[in-house]
PDB file of C-alpha atoms in Angstrom:
ATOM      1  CA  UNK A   1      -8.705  18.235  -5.945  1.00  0.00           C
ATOM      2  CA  UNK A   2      -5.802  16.336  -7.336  1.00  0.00           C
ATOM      3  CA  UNK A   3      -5.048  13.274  -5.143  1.00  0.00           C
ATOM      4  CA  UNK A   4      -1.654  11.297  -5.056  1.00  0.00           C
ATOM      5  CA  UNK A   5      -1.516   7.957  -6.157  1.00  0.00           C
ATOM      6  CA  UNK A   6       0.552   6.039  -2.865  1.00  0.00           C
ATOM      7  CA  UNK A   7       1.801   2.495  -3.139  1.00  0.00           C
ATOM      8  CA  UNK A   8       2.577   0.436  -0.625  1.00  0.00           C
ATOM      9  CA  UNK A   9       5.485  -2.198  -0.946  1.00  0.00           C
ATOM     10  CA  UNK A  10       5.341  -4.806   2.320  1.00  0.00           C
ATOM     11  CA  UNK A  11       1.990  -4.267   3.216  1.00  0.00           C
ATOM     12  CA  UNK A  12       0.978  -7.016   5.568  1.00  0.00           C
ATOM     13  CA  UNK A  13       3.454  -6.083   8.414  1.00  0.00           C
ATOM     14  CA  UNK A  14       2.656  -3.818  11.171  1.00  0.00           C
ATOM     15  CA  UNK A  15       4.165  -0.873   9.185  1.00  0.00           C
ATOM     16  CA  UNK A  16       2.720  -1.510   6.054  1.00  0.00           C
ATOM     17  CA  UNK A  17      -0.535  -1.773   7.470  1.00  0.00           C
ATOM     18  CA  UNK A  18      -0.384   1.362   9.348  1.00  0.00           C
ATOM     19  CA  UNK A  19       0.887   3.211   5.949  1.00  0.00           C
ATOM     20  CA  UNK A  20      -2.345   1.927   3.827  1.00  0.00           C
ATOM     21  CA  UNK A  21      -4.141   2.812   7.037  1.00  0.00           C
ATOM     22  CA  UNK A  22      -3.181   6.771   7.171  1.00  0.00           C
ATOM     23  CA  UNK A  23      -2.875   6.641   3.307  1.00  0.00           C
ATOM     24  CA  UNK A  24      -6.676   5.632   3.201  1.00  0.00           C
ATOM     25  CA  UNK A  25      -7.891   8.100   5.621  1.00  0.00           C
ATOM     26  CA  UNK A  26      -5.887  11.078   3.928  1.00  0.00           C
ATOM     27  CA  UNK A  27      -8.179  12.932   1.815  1.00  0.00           C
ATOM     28  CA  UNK A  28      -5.563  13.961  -0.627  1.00  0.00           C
ATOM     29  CA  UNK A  29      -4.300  10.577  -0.880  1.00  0.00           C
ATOM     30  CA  UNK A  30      -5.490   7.434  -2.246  1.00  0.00           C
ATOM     31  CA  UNK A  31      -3.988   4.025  -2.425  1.00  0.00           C
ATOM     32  CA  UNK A  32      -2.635   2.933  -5.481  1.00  0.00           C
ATOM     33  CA  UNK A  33      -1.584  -0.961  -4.949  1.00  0.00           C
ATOM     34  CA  UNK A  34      -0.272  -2.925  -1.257  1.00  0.00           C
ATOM     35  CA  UNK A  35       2.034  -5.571  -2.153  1.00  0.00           C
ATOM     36  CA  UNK A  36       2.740  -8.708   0.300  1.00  0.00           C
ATOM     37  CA  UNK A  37       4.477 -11.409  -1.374  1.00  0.00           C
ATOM     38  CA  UNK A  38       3.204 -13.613   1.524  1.00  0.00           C
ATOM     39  CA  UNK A  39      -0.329 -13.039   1.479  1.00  0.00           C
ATOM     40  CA  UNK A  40      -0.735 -12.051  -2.045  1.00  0.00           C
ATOM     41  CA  UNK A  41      -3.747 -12.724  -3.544  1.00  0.00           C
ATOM     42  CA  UNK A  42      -5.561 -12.235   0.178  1.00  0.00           C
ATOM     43  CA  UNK A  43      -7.574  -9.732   1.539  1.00  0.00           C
ATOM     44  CA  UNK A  44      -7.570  -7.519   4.589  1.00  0.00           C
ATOM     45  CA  UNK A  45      -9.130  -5.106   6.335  1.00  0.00           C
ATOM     46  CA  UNK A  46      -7.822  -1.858   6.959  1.00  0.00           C
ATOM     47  CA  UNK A  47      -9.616   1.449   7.903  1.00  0.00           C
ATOM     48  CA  UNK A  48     -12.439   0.370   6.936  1.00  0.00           C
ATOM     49  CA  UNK A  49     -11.703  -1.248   3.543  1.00  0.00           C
ATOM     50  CA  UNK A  50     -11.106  -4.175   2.238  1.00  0.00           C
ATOM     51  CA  UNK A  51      -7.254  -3.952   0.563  1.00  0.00           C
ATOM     52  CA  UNK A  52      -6.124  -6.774  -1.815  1.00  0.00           C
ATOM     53  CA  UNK A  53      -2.422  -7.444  -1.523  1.00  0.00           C
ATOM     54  CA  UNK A  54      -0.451  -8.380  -5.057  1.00  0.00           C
ATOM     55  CA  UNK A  55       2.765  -9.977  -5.223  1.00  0.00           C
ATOM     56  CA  UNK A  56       5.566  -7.133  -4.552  1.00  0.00           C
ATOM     57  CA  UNK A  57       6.845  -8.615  -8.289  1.00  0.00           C
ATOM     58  CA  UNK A  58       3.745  -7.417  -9.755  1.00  0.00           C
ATOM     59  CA  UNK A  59       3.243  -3.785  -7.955  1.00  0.00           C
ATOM     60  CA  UNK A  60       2.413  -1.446 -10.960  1.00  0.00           C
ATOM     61  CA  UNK A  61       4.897   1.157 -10.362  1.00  0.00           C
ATOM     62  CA  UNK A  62       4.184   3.162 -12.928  1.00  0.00           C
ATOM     63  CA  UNK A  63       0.460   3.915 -11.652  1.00  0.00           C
ATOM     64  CA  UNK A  64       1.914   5.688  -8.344  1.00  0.00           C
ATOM     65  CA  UNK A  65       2.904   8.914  -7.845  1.00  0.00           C
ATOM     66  CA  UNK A  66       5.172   7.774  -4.601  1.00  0.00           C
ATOM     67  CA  UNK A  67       6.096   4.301  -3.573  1.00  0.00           C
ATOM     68  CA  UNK A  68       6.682   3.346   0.191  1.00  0.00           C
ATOM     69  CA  UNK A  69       9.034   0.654   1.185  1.00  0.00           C
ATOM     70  CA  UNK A  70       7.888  -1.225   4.492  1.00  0.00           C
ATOM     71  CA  UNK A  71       9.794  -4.527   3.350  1.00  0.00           C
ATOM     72  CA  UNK A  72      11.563  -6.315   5.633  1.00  0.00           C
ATOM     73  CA  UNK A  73      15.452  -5.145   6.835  1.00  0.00           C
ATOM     74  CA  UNK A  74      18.048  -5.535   3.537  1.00  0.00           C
ATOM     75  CA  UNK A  75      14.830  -6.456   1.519  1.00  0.00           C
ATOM     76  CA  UNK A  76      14.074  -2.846   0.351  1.00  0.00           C
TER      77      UNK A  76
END
């Protein structure tokens, strides 16, 4: 089974967490990078697994099949 490749811009905020969340538990999903400018370079827990947040500079765009914007308002 072919599974998309989801990225995650904004990551660490309630809606960014609940995105990598559902993403993670999709089985035709899987998550390809959750960016938090904040807390990049930090780790959390979500679902189950540990996600490592990069700085929304760095996302690798090109690896994802579909990007999600949960950045803050007039950030996105």
């Amino acid at each position: 089974m072919h599974k998309f490749s989801i990225g995650v811009l904004g990551a660490s905020g309630y809606t960014g967490r609940e995105l990598c969340g559902l993403i993670i538990q999709h089985p035709a999903f899987e998550l390809a990078f959750s960016s938090a400018s904040s807390q990049a370079g930090t780790t959390a827990r979500i679902a189950g697994r540990e996600i490592n947040f990069i700085e929304t500079e760095n996302a690798p765009l090109e690896n994802a099949d579909l990007v999600f914007s949960a950045l803050p308002h007039g950030t996105s």
